[in-house]
Coordinates of C-alpha atoms and ligand atoms in Angstrom, one line a residue:
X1 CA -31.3 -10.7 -40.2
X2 CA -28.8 -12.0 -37.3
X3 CA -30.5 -12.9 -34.5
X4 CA -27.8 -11.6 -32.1
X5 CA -28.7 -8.9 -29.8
X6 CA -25.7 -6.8 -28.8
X7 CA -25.9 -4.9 -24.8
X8 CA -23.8 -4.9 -22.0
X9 CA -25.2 -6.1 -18.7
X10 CA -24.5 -4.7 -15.5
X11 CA -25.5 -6.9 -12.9
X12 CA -25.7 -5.3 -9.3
X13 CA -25.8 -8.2 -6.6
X14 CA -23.4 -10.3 -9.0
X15 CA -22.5 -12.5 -6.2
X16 CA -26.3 -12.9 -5.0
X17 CA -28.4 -15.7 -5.3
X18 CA -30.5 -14.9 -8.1
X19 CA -27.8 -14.1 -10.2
X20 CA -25.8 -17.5 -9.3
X21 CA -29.1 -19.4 -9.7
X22 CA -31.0 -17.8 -12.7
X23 CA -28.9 -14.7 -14.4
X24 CA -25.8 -16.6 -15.4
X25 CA -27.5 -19.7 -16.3
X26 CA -30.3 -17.7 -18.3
X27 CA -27.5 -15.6 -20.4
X28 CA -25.7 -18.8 -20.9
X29 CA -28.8 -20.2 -23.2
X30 CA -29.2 -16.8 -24.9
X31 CA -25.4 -17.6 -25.8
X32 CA -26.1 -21.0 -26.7
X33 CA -29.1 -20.3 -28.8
X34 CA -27.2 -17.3 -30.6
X35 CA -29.4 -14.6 -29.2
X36 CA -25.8 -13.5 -27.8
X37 CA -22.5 -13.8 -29.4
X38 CA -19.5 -11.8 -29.8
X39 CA -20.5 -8.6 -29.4
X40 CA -22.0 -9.1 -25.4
X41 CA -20.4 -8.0 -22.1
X42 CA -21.7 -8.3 -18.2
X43 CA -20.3 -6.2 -15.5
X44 CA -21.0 -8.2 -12.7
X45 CA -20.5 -5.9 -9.2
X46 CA -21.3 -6.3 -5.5
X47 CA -19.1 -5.6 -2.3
X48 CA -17.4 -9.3 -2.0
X49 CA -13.3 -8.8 -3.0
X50 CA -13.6 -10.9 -6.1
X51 CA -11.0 -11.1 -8.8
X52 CA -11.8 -12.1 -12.4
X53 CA -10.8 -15.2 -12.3
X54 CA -12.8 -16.6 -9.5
X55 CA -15.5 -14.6 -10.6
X56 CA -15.5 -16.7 -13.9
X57 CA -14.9 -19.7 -11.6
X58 CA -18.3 -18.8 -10.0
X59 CA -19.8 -18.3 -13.3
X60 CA -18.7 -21.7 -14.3
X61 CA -20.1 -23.4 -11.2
X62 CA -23.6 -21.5 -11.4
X63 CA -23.8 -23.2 -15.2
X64 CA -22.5 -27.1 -14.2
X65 CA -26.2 -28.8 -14.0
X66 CA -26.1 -27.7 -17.2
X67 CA -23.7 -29.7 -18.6
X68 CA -22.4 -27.9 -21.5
X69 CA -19.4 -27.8 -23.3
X70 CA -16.1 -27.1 -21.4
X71 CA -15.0 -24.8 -24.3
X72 CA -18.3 -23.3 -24.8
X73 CA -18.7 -22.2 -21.1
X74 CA -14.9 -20.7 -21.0
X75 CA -15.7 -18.9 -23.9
X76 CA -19.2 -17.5 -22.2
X77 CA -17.5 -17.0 -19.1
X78 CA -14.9 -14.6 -20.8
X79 CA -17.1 -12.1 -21.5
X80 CA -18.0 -11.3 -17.8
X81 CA -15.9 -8.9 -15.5
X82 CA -16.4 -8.5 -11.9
X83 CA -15.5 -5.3 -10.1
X84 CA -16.1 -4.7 -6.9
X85 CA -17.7 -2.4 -4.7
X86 CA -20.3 -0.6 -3.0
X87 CA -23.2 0.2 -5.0
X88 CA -23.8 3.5 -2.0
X89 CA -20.3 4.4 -3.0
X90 CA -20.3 7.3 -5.7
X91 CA -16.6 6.3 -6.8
X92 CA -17.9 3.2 -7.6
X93 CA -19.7 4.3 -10.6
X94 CA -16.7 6.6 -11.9
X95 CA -14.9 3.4 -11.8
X96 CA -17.9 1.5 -13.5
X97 CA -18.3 4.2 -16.5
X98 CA -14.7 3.7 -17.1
X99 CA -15.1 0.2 -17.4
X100 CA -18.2 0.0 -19.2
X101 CA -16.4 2.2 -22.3
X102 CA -13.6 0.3 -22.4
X103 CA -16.2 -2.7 -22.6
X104 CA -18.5 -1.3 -25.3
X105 CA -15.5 -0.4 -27.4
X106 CA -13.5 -3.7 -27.0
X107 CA -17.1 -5.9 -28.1
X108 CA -18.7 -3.1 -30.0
X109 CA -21.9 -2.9 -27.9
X110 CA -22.9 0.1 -29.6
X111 CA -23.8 2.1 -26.5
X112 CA -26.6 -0.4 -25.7
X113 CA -26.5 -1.3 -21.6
X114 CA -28.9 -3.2 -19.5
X115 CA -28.8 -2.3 -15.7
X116 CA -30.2 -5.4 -13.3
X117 CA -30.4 -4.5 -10.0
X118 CA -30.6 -8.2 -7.9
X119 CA -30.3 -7.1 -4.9
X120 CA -32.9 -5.5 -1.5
X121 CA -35.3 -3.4 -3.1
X122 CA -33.8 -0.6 -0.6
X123 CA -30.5 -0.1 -2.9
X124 CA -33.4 0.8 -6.3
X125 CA -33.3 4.4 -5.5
X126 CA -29.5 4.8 -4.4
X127 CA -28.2 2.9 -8.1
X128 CA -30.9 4.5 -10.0
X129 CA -29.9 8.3 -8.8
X130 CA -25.6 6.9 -9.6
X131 CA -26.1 6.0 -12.9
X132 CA -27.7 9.4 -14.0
X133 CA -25.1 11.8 -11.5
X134 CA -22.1 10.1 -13.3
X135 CA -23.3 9.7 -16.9
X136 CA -23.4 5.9 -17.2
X137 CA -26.1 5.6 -19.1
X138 CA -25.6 6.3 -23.0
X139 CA -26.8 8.6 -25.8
X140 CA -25.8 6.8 -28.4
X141 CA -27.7 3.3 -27.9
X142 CA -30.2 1.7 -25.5
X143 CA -30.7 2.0 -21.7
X144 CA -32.7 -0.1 -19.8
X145 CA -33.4 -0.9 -16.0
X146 CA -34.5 -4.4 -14.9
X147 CA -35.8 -4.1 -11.7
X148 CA -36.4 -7.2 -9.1
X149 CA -39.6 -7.7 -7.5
X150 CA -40.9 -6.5 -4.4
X151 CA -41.1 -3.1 -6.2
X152 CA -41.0 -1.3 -3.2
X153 CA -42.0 -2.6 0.8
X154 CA -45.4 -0.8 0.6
X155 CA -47.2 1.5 -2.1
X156 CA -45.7 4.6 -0.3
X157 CA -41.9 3.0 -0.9
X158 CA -43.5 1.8 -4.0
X159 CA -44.1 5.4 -5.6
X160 CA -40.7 6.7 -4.1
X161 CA -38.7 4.3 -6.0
X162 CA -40.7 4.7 -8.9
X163 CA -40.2 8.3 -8.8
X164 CA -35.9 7.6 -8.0
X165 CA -36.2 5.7 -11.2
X166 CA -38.2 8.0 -13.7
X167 CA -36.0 10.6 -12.3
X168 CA -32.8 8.3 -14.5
X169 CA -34.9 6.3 -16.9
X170 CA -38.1 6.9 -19.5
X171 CA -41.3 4.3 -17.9
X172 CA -40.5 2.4 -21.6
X173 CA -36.5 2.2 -19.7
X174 CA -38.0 0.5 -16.8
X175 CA -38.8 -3.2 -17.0
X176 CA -40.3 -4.5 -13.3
X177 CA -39.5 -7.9 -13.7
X178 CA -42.0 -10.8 -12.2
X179 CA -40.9 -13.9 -13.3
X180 CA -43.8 -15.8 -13.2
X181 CA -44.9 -13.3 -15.9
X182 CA -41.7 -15.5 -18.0
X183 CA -43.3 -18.9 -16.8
X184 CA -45.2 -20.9 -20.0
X185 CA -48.4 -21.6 -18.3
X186 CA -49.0 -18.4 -17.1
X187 CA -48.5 -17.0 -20.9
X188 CA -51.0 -19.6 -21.7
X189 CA -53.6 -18.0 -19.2
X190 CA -54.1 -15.7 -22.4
X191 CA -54.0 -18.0 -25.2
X192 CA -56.5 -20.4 -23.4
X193 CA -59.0 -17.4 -22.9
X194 CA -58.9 -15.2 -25.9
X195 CA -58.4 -18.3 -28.2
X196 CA -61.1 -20.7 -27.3
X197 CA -64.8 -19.2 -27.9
X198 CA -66.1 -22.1 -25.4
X199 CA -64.2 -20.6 -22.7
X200 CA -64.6 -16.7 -22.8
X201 CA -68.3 -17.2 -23.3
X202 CA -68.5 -18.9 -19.8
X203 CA -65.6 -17.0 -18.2
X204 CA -68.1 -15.0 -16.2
X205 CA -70.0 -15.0 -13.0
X206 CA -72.9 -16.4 -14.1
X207 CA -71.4 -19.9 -15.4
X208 CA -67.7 -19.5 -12.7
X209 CA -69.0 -20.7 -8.9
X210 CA -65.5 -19.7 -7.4
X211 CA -61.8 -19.2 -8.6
X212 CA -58.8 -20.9 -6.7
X213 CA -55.2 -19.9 -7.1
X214 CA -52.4 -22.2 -5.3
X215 CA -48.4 -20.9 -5.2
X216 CA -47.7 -24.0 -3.1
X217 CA -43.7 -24.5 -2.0
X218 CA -42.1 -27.5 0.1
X219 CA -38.8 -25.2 0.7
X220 CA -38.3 -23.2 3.9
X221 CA -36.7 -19.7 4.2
X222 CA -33.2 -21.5 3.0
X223 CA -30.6 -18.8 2.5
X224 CA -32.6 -15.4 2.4
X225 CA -34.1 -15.0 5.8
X226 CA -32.5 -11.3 6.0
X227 CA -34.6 -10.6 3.1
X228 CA -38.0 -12.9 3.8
X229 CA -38.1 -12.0 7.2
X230 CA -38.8 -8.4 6.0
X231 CA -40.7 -9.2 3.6
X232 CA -43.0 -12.4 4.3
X233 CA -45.3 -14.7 2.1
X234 CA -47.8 -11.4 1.6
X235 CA -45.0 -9.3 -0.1
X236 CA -43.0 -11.8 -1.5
X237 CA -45.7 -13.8 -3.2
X238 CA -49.1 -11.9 -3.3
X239 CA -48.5 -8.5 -4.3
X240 CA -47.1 -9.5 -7.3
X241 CA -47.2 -12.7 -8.9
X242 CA -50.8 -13.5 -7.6
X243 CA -52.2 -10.6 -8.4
X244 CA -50.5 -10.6 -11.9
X245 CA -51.8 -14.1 -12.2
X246 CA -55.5 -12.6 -11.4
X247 CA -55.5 -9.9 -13.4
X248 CA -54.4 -11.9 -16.4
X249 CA -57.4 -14.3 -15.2
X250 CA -60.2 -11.5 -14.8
X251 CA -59.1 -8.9 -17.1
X252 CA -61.1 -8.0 -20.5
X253 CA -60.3 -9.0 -23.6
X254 CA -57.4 -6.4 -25.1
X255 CA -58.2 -4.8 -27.7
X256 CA -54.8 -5.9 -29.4
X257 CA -52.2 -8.4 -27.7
X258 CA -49.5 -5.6 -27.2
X259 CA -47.9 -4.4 -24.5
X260 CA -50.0 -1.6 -24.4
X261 CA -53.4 -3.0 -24.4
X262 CA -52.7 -5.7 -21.9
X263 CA -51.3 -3.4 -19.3
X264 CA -54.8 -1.2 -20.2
X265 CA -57.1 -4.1 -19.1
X266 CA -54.7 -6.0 -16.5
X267 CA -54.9 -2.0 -15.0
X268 CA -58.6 -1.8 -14.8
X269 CA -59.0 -5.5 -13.0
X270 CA -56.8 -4.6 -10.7
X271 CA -59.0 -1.3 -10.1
X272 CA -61.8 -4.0 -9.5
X273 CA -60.3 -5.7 -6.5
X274 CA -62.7 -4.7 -3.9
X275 CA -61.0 -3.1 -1.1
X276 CA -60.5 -4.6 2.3
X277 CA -61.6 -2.3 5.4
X278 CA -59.3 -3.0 8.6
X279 CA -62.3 -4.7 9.8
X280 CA -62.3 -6.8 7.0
X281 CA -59.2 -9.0 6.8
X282 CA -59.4 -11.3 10.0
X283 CA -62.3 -12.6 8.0
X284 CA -61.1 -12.5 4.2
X285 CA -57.4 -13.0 5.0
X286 CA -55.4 -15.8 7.0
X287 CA -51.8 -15.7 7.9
X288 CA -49.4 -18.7 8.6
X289 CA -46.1 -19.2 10.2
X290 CA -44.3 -23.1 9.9
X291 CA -43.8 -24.7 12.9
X292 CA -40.7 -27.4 13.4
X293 CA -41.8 -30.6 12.5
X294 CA -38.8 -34.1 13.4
X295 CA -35.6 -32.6 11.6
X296 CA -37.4 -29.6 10.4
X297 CA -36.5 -26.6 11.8
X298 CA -39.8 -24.0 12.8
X299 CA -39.2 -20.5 11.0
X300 CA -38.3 -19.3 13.9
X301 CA -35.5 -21.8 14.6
X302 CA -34.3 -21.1 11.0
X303 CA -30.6 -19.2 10.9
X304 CA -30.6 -15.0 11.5
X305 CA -34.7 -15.4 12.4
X306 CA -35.2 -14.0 15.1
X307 CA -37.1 -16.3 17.8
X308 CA -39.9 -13.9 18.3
X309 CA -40.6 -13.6 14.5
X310 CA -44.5 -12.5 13.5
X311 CA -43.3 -12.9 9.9
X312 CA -45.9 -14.5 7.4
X313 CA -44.8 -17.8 5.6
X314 CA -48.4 -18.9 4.5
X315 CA -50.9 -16.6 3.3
X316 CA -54.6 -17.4 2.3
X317 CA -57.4 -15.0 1.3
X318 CA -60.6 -14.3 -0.4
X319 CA -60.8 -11.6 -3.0
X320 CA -63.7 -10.6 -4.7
X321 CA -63.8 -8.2 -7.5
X322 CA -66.6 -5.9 -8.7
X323 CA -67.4 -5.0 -11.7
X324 CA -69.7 -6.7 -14.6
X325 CA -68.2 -9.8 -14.7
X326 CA -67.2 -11.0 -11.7
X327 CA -69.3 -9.5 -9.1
X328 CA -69.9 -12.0 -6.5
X329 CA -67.4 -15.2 -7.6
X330 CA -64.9 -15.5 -4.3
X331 CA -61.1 -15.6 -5.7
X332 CA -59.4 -18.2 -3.3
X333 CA -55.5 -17.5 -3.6
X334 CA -52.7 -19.0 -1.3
X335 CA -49.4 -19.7 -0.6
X336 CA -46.9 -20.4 1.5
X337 CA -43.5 -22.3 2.5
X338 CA -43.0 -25.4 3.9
X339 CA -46.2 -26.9 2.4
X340 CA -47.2 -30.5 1.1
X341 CA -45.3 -30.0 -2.7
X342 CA -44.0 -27.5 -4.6
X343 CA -46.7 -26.7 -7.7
X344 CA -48.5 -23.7 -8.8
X345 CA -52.0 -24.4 -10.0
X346 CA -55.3 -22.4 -10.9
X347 CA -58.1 -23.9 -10.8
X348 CA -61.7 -22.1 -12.4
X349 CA -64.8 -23.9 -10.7
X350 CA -67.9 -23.8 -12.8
X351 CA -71.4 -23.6 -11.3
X352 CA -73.1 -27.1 -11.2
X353 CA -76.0 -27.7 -13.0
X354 CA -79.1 -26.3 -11.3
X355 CA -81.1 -29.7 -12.1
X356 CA -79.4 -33.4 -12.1
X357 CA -82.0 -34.8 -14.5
X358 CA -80.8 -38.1 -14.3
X359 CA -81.7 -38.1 -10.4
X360 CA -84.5 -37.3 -9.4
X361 CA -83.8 -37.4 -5.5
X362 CA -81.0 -34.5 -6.1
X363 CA -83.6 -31.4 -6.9
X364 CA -83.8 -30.5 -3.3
X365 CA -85.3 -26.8 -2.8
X366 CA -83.2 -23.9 -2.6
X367 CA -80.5 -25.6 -3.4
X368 CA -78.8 -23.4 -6.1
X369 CA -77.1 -26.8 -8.5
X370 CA -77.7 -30.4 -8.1
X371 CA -75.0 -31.6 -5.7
X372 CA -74.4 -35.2 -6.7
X373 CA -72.7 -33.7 -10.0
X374 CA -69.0 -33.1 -9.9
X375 CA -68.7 -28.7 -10.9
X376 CA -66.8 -28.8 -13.8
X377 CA -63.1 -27.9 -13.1
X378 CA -60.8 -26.1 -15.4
X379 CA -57.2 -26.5 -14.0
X380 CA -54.3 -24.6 -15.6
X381 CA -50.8 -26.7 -14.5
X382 CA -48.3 -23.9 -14.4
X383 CA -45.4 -25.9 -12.6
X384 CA -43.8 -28.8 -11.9
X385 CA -46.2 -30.2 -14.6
X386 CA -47.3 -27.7 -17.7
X387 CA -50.6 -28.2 -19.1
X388 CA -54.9 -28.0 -18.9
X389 CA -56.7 -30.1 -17.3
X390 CA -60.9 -30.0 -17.3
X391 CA -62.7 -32.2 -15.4
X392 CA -66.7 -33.0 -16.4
X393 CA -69.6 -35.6 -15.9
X394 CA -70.1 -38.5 -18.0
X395 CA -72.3 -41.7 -18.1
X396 CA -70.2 -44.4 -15.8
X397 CA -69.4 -47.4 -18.2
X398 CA -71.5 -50.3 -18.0
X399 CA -75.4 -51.3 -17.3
X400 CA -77.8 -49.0 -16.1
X401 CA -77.3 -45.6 -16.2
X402 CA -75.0 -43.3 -13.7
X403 CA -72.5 -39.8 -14.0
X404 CA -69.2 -40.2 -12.7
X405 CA -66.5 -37.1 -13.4
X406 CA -64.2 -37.9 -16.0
X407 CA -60.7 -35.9 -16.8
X408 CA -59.3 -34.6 -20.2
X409 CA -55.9 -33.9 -19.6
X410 CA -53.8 -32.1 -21.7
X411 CA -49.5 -31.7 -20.2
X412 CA -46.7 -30.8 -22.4
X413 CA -44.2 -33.8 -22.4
X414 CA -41.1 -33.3 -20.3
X415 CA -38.7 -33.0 -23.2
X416 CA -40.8 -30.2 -24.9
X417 CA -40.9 -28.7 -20.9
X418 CA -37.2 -29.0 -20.6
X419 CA -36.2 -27.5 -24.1
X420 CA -38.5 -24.4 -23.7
X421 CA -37.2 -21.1 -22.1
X422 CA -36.8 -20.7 -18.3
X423 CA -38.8 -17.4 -17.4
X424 CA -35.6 -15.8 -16.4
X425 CA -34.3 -16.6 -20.3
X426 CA -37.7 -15.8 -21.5
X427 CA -37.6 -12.4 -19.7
X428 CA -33.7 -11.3 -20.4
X429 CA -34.6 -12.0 -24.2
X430 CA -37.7 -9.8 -24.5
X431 CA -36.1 -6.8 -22.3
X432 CA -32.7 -7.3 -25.2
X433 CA -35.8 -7.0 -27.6
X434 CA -37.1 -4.0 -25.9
X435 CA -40.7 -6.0 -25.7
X436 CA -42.0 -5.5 -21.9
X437 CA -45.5 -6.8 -22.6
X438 CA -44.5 -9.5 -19.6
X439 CA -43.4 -6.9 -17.4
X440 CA -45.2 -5.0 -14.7
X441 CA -45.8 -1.7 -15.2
X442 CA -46.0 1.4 -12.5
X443 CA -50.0 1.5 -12.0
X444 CA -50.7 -2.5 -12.1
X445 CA -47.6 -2.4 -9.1
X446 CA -49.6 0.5 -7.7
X447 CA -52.8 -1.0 -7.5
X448 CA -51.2 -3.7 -6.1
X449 CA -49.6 -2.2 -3.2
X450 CA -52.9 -0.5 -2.5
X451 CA -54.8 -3.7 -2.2
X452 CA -52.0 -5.3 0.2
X453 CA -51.3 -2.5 2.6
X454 CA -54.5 -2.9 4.4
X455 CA -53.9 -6.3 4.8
X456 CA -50.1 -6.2 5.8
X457 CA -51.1 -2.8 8.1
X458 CA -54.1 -4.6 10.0
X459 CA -51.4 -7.7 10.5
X460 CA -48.6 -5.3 11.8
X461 CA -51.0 -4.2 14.4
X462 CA -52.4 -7.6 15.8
X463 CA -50.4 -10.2 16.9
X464 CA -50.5 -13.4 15.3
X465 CA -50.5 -16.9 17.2
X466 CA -47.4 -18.3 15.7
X467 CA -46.5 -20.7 14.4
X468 CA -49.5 -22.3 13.5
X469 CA -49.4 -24.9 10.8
X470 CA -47.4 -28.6 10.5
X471 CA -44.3 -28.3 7.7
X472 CA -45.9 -30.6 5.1
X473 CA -49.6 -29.5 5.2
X474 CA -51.2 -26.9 3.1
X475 CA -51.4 -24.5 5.6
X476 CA -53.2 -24.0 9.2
X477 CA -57.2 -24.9 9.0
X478 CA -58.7 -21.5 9.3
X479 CA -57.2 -21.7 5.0
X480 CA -59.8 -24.2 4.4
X481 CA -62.4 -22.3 6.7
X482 CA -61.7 -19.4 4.6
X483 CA -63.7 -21.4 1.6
X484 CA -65.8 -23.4 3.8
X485 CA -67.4 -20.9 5.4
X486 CA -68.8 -20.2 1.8
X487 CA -70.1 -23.7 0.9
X488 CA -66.8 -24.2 -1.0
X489 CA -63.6 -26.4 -0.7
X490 CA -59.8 -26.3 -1.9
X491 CA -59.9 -28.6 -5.3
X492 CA -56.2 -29.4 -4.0
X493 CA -56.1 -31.0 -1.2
X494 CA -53.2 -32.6 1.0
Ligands
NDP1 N1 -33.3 -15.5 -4.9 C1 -34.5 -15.7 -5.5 O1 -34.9 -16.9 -5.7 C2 -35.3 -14.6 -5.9 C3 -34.9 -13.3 -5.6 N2 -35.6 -12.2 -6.1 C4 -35.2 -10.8 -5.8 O2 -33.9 -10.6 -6.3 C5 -33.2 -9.7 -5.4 C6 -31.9 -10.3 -4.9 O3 -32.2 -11.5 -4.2 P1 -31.1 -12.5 -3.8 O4 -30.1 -12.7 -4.9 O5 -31.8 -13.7 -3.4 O6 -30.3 -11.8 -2.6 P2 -28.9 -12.1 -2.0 O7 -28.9 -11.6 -0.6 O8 -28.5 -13.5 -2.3 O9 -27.9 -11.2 -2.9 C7 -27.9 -9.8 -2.6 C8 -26.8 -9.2 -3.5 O10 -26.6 -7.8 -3.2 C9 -25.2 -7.6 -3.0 N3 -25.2 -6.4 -2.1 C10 -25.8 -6.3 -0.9 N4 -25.5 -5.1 -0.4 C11 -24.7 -4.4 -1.3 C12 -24.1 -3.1 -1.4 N5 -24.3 -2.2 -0.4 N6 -23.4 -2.8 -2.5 C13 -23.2 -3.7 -3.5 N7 -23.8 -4.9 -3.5 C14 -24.5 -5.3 -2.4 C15 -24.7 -8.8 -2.4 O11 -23.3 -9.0 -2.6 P3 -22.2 -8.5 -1.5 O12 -22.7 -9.0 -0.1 O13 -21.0 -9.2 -2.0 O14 -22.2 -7.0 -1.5 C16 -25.4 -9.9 -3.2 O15 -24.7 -10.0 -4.5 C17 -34.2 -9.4 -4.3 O16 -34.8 -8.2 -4.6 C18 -35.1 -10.5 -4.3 O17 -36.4 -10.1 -3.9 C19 -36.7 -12.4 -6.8 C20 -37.2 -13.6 -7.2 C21 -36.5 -14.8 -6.7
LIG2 O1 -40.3 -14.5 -6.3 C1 -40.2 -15.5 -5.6 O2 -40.4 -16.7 -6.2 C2 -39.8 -17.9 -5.7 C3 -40.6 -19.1 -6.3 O3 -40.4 -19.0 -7.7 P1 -40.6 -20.3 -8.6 O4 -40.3 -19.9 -10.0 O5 -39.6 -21.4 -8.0 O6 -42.0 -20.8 -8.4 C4 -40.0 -17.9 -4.2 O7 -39.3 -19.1 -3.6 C5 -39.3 -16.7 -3.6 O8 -39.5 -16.7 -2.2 C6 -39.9 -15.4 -4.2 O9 -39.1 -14.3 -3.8

């Protein structure tokens, strides 16, 4: 059976950044690999005057580090039509449904259309409510909505928007797309859990001292300070890809791997994040802002910030979750901008061993593990490197007899890193496939929300010191208070 899938894109916020860096690019290796051929069409729309041809000239520029084929990316770049406009302006989608039949008819995309909306969150509702008053979506083949996260500003936006959309499209129509949920590593979270017996035996509280989750990035604000500013590191990084990442981490096993099941389980560990009170999240949660450090500019020197800005670059917090298996392990998460690297890394700390029988000085009383053992570390490598590495005890080579911590270390080499698909690819295939299992889905977003809003409304009403930690650090010092304070430390360290 062909592999081609056959849909016509419409892309709202064409000219945007995240179409220009990962939608063209992305569709471009579905047309290379033959996922799509002939019979594929985008729509690419936003307010800027563009004609065709530059349009395709855009295209073609978003695909050079790719360094394809000049033929191959003319060809591509053909089946992509640009037609501008407001997305607020009702006229626009009369013109867009005229377009979009002439489209299906001329590549025979059998009524089969794919609406992503990149663009402000704030434009979901308006598009969403358009395509159903003027009849763009189709009976005859599929319709589907990829929407960009932050779902929403807060849950009460959240459930608005959700409500816009299921007003136009079916929930199985609606694919929330986090694309960390696309990212190799983090599909591995699942593999490495459910496929090993040594680990989901110990993956429990009473073998797992702590959890620590690191979204570490070296970049500042760059282009989208309109956006960021409104949204900051808590909405832009925490409600949704770390607390995917933890529920994928704590959830139970699913009774099948389906799309279904998963959302079932990842549902009921986000139901198990314990709730911060107000009173709560000075101690539990701690903010950051970058200052200017040499030639780098402080966030609030950064272009269309405003000087006074209380917005959040850096975010670290404790989490704990209760329910069978996790009641009292700490889950450490951060991020931020304008840290020491860009990587994203979990590490799983295991409880020491409560004697250190090969030291007899060590067994100190009420001490609960024997410290001068290393805990066993299981670090998952989502990005830049891919892979596992667990760190243990073994004898230290030589006479006599010693521990020292040793490292098995498993990477995927760079060329089977490089061939294998970006999430943005990964992600535009399964929604063509109809498979959302690595999509978010309306209650794991609402729990979400729920869990953040205390946090973001006890911020909103307390003034922050800003800014408060160097460009190049990993974060201000009350982040490695937060674990200290415990008897705990950050396993990365500047
Ligand atoms: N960029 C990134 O790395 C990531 C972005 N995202 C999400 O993707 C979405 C888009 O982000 P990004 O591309 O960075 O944002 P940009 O600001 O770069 O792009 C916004 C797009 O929306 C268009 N637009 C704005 N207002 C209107 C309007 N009234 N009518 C029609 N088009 C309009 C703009 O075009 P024009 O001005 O010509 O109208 C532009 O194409 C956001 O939700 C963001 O959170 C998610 C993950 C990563
Ligand atoms: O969703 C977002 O993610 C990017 C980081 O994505 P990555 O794949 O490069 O790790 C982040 O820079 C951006 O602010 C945020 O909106």
């Amino acid at each position: 059976m062909s592999k081609e899938k056959i849909a016509l894109f419409t892309i709202f916020g064409g000219t945007g950044d995240l179409a220009q860096r990962k939608l063209y690019p992305s569709l471009f290796k579905l047309y290379q690999k033959g996922y799509l051929k002939e019979h594929f069409a985008v729509i690419g729309t936003a307010r800027r005057p563009w004609t065709n041809e530059h349009y395709h000239g855009v295209i073609t520029d978003s695909l050079a580090s790719l360094n394809a084929d000049p033929a191959t990316v003319a060809k591509f770049a053909g089946h992509f039509y640009y037609q501008s406009h407001d997305v607020t302006d009702a006229q626009h989608y009369v013109t867009l449904k005229q377009l979009s039949e002439k489209l299906d008819a001329q590549y025979g995309l059998q009524g089969n259309r794919i609406f992503y909306l990149a663009m402000a969150p704030n434009f979901f509702g308006t598009i969403a409510q358009h395509l159903r008053s003027e009849n763009i979506l189709t009976p005859n083949g599929f319709n589907r909505v990829i929407i960009e996260k932050p779902f929403g500003h807060d849950f009460e936006s959240a459930k608005e928007l959700n409500d816009q959309l299921t007003a136009t499209f079916n929930e199985n129509q609606i694919y929330r797309i986090d694309h960390y949920l696309g990212k190799e590593m983090i599909q591995n979270i699942s593999a490495i859990r459910f496929g090993n017996n040594i680990w989901e035996s110990l993956w429990n509280n009473r073998y797992i001292s702590n959890v620590q989750v690191t979204l570490s990035e070296k970049l500042g604000v760059e282009e989208r300070a309109v956006y960021y500013d409104n949204s900051g590191a808590l909405r832009d990084m925490v409600q949704n890809h770390i607390l995917q990442i933890l529920s994928l981490l704590t959830m139970d096993q699913p009774v099948e791997f389906t799309e279904k099941d998963i959302d079932v389980e990842k549902v009921k560990a986000l139901r198990s994040l314990r709730p911060l009170k107000p009173e709560e999240v000075a101690t539990n949660f701690v903010r950051g802002q970058y200052a200017a450090d040499g030639d780098v500019k402080a966030y609030r020197n950064e272009d269309k910030i405003s000087p006074d800005s209380n917005t959040d670059t850096f975010v670290a917090g404790k989490v704990m979750i209760d329910n069978f298996r996790w009641s009292g392990v700490p889950f450490y998460v951060r991020t931020g901008k304008r840290l020491a690297d860009k990587f994203t890394r979990i590490d799983v700390v295991f409880k020491r061993p409560i004697v250190n029988i090969f030291n007899h000085d060590d067994v100190r009383e009420n001490d609960d593990a024997a410290t001068s053992l290393a805990p066993n570390v299981l670090t998952i490598n989502v990005e830049p490197t891919e892979g596992v590495e667990l760190r243990m005890n073994a004898k230290a080579l030589g006479q006599g007899f010693a521990t020292t911590p040793v490292k098995l270390n498993f990477a995927h080499d760079a060329a089977a890193t490089a061939n294998s698909p970006e999430a943005y690819e990964r992600l535009l295939h399964d929604a063509l496939n109809g498979d959302a299992t690595n999509f978010t889905h309306w209650k794991e977003v609402a729990y979400s929300w729920k869990f953040v809003d205390v946090i973001q409304k006890y911020w909103d009403e307390h003034t922050p010191d800003f800014p408060n930690y160097r460009p190049g650090s990993m974060g201000p010092d009350a982040s490695d208070e937060l674990l200290r304070q415990d008897g705990h430390e950050w396993i990365y360290k500047e």
